[in-house]
PDB file of C-alpha atoms in Angstrom:
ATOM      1  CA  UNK A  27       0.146   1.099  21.560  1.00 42.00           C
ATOM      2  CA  UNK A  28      -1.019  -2.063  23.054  1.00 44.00           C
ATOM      3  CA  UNK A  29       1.109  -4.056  26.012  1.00 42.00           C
ATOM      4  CA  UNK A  30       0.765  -7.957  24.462  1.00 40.00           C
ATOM      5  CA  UNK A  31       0.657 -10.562  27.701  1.00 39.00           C
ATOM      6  CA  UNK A  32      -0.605 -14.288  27.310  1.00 38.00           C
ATOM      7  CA  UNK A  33      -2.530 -16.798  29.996  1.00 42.00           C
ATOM      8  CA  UNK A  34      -1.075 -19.464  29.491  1.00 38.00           C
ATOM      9  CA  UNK A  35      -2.906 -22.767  30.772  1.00 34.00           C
ATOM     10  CA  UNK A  36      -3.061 -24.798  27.512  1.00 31.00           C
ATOM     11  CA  UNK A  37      -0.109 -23.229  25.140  1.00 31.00           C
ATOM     12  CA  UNK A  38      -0.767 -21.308  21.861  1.00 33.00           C
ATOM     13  CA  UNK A  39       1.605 -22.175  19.245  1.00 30.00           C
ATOM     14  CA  UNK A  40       0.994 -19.102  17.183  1.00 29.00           C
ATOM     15  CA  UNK A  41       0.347 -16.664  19.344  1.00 32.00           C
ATOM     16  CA  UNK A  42       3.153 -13.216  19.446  1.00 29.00           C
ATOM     17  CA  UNK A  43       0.425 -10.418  20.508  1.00 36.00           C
ATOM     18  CA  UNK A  44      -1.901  -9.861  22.814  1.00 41.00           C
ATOM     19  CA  UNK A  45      -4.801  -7.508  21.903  1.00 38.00           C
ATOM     20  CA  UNK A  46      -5.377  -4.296  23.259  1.00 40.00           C
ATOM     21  CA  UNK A  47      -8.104  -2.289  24.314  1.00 41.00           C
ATOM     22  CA  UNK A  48      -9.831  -0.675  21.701  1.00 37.00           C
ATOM     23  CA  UNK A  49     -12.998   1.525  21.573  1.00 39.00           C
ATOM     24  CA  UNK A  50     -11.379   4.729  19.732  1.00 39.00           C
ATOM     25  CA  UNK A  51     -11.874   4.728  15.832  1.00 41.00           C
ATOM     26  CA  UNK A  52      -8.207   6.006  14.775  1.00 48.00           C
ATOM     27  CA  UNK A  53      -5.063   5.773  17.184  1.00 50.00           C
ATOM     28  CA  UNK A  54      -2.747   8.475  18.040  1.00 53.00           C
ATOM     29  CA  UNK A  55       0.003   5.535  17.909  1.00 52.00           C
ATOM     30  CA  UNK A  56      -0.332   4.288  14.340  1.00 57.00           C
ATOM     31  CA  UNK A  57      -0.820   5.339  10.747  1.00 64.00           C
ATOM     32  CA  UNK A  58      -2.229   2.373  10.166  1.00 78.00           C
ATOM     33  CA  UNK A  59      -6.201   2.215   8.374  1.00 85.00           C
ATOM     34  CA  UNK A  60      -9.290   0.760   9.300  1.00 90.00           C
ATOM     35  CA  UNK A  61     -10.561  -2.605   7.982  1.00 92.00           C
ATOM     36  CA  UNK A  62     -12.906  -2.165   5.039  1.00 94.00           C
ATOM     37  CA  UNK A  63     -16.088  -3.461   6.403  1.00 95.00           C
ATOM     38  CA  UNK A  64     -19.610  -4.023   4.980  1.00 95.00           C
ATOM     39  CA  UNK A  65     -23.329  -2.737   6.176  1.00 95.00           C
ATOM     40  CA  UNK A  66     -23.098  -5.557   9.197  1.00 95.00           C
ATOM     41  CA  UNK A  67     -20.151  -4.326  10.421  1.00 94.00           C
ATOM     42  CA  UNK A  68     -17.917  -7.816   9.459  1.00 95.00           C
ATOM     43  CA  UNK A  69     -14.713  -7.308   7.930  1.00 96.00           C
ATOM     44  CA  UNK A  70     -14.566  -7.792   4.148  1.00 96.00           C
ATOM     45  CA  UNK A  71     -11.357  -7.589   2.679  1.00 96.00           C
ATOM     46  CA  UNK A  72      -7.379  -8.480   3.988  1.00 95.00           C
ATOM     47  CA  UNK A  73      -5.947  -5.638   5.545  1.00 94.00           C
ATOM     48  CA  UNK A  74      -2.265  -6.524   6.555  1.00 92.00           C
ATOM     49  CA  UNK A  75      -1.896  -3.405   8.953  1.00 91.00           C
ATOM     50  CA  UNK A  76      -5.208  -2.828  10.675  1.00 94.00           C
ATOM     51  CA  UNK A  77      -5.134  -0.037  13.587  1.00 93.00           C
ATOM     52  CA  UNK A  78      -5.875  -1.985  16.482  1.00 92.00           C
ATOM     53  CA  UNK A  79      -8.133   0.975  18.068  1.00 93.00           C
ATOM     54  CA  UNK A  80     -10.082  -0.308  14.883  1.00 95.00           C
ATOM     55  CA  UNK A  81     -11.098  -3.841  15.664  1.00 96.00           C
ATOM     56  CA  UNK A  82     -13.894  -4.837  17.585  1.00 96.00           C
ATOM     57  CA  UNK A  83     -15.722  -7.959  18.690  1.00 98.00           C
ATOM     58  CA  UNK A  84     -16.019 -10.645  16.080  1.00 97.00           C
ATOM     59  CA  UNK A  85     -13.310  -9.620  13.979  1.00 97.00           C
ATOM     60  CA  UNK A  86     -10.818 -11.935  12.736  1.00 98.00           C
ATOM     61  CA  UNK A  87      -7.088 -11.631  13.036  1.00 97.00           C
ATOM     62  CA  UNK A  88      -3.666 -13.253  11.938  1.00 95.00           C
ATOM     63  CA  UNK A  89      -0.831 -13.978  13.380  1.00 86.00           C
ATOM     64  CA  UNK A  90       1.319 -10.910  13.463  1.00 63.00           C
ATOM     65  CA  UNK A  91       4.560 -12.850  13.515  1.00 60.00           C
ATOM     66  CA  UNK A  92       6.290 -10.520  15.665  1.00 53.00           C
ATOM     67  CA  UNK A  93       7.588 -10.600  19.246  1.00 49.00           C
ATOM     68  CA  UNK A  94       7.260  -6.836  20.142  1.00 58.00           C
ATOM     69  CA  UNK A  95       4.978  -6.206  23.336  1.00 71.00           C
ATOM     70  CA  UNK A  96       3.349  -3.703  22.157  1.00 83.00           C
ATOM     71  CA  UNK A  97       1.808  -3.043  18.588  1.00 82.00           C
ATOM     72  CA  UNK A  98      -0.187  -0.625  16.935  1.00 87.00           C
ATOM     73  CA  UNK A  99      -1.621  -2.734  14.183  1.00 91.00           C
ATOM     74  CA  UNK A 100      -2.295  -5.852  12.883  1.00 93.00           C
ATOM     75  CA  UNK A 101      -3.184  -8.320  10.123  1.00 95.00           C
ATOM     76  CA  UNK A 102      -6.822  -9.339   9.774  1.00 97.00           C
ATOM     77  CA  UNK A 103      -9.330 -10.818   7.744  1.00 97.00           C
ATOM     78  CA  UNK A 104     -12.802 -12.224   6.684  1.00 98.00           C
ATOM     79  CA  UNK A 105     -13.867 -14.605   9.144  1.00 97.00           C
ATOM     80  CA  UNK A 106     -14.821 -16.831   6.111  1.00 97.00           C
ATOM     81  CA  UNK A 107     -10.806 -16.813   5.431  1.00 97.00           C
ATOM     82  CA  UNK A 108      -8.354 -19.130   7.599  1.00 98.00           C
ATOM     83  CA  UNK A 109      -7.172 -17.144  10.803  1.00 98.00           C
ATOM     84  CA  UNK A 110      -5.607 -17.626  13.651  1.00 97.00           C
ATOM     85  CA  UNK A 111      -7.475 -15.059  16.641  1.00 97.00           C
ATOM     86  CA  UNK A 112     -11.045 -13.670  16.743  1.00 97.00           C
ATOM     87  CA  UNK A 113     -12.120 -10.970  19.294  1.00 98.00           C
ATOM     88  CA  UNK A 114     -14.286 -12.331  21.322  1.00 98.00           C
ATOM     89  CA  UNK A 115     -15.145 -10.005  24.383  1.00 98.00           C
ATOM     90  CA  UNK A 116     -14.508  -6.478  24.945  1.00 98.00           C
ATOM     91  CA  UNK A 117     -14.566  -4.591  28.151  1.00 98.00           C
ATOM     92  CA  UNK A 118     -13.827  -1.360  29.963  1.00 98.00           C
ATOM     93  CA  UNK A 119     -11.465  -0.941  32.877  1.00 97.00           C
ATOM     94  CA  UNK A 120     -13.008   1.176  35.547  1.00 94.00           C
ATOM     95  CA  UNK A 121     -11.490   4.165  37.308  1.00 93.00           C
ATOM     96  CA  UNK A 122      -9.442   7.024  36.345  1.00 94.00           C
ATOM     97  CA  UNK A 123      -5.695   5.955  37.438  1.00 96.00           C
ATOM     98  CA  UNK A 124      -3.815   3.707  34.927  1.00 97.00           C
ATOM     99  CA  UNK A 125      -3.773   0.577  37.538  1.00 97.00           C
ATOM    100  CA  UNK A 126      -0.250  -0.198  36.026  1.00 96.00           C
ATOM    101  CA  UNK A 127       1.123  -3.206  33.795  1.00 94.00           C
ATOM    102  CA  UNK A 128       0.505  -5.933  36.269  1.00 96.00           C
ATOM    103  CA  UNK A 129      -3.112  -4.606  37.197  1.00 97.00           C
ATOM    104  CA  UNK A 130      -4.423  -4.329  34.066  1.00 96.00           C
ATOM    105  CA  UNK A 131      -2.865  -8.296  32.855  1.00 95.00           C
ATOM    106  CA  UNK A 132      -4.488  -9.194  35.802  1.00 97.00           C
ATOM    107  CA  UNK A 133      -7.930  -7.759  34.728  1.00 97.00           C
ATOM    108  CA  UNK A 134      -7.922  -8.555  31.478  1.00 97.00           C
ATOM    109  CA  UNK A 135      -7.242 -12.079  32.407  1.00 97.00           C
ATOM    110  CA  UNK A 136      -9.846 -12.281  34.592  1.00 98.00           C
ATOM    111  CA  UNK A 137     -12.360 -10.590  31.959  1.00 98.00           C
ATOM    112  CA  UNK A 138     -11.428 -12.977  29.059  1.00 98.00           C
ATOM    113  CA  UNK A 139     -11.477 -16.078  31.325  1.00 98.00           C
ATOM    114  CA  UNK A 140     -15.152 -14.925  32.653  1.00 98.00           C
ATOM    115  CA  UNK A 141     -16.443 -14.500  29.402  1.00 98.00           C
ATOM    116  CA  UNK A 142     -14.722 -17.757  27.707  1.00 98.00           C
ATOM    117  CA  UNK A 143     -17.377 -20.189  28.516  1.00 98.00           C
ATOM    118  CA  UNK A 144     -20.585 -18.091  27.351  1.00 98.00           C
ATOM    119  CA  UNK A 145     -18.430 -17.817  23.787  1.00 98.00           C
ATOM    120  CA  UNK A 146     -17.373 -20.874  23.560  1.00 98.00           C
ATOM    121  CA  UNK A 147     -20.267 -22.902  25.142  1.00 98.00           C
ATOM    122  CA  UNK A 148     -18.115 -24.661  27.667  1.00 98.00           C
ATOM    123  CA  UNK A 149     -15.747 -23.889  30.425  1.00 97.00           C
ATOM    124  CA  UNK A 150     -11.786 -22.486  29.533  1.00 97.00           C
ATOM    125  CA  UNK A 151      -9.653 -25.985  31.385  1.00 97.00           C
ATOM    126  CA  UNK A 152     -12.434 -28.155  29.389  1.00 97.00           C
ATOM    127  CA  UNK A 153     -11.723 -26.816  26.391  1.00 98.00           C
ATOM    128  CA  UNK A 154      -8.869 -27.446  23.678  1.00 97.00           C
ATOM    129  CA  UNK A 155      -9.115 -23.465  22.969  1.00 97.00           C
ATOM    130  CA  UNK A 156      -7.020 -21.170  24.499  1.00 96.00           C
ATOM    131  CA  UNK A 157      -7.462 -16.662  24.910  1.00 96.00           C
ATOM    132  CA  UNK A 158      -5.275 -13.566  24.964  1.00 94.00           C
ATOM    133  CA  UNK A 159      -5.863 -10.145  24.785  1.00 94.00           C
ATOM    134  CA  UNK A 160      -5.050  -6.141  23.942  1.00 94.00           C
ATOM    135  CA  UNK A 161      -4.862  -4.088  27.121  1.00 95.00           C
ATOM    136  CA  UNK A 162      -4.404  -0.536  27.494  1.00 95.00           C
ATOM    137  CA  UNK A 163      -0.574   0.451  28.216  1.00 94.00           C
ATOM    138  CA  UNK A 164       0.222   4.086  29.776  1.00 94.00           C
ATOM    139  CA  UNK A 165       0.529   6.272  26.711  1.00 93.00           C
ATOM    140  CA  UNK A 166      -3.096   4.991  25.681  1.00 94.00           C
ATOM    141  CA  UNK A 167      -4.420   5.273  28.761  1.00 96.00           C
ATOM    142  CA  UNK A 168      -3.850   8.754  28.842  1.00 95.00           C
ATOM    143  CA  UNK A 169      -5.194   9.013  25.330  1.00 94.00           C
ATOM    144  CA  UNK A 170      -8.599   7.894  26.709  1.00 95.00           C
ATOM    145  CA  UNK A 171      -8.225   3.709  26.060  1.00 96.00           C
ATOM    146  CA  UNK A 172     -10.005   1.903  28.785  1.00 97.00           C
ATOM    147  CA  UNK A 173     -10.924  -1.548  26.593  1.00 97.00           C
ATOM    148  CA  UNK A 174      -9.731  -5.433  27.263  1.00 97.00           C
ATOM    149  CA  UNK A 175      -9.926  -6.851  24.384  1.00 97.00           C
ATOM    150  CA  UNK A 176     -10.199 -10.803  24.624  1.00 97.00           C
ATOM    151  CA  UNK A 177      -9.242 -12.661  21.678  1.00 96.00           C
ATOM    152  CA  UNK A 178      -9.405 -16.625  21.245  1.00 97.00           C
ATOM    153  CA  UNK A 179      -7.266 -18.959  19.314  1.00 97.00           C
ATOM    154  CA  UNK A 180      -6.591 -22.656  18.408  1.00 97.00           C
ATOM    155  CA  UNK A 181      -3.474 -23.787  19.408  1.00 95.00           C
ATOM    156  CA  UNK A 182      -3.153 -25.968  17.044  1.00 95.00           C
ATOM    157  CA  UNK A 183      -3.662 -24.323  14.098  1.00 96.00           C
ATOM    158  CA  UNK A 184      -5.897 -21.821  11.954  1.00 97.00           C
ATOM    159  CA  UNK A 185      -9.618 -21.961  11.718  1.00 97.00           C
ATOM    160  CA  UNK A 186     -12.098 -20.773   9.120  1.00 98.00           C
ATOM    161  CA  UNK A 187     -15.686 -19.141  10.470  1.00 97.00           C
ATOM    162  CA  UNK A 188     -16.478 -18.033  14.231  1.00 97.00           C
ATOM    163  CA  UNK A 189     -15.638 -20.455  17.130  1.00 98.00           C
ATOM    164  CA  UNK A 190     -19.103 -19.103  18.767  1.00 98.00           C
ATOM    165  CA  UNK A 191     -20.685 -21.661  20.577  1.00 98.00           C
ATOM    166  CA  UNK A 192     -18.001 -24.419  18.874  1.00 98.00           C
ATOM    167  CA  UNK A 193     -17.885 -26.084  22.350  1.00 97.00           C
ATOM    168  CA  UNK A 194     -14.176 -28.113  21.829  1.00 96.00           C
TER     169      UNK A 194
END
């Protein structure tokens, strides 16, 4: 399961979900499957109900069109395909104690902010790009998740290919 929160300095239009923290291959929390992938490790094929303990950094995700706060998959895609988040940054918490709801928004924030600019190639309240994220929530925490996952969007709209280094 994966608790969905949002910074919120420029607005995304799209966004529901926030990601969660991943690092498991197969969740206790969903039946869902993982994306089909090829020898590099990028996603090759639609997968409408992707575990989320199976994406990782530089995959590419839709809109999941729902409101729930936390989720245990969702929709993604070829990066070469129109889109709407990719991962962008992944990182563990530290410590053994769940730091709670609040603590871990609060870190993940902080994680996905710190590594916006080296992404993106220039600084988070320049830019017309906006992040979210999957964080661990209690049940997965005790299941062993530890991962902030950062994700980055356009607010206004989809966008085909990375946004590596796009620098708008």
């Amino acid at each position: 399961m994966i608790t969905i929160r949002r910074l919120s300095v420029l607005p995304l239009a799209a966004l529901t979900v926030v990601l969660v923290a991943t690092g498991c291959s197969g969740s206790p929390f969903s039946t869902a499957q993982a994306p089909v992938r090829d020898e590099s490790g990028s996603i090759t094929e639609t997968n409408e109900s992707t575990d989320v303990f199976a994406i990782r950094v530089g995959d590419c995700l839709l809109d999941a069109g729902t409101m729930e706060t936390e989720v245990t998959e969702a929709p993604t895609v070829p990066c070469g395909e129109p889109h709407d988040f990719e991962a962008y940054h992944a990182q563990n918490i530290e410590g053994d104690e769940y730091p709670g709801s609040e603590g871990v928004q609060t870190q993940a924030e902080q994680v996905c902010y710190d590594a916006f600019t080296a992404f993106v190639g220039m600084s988070y309240e320049e830019s017309v790009l906006d992040f979210n994220y999957y964080v661990p929530t209690t049940g997965s925490w005790d299941a062993g998740d530890r991962e902030i996952l950062c994700m980055i969007g356009d607010p206004q709209g989809q966008v085909t290919g990375s946004l590596a280094g796009v620098a708008r």
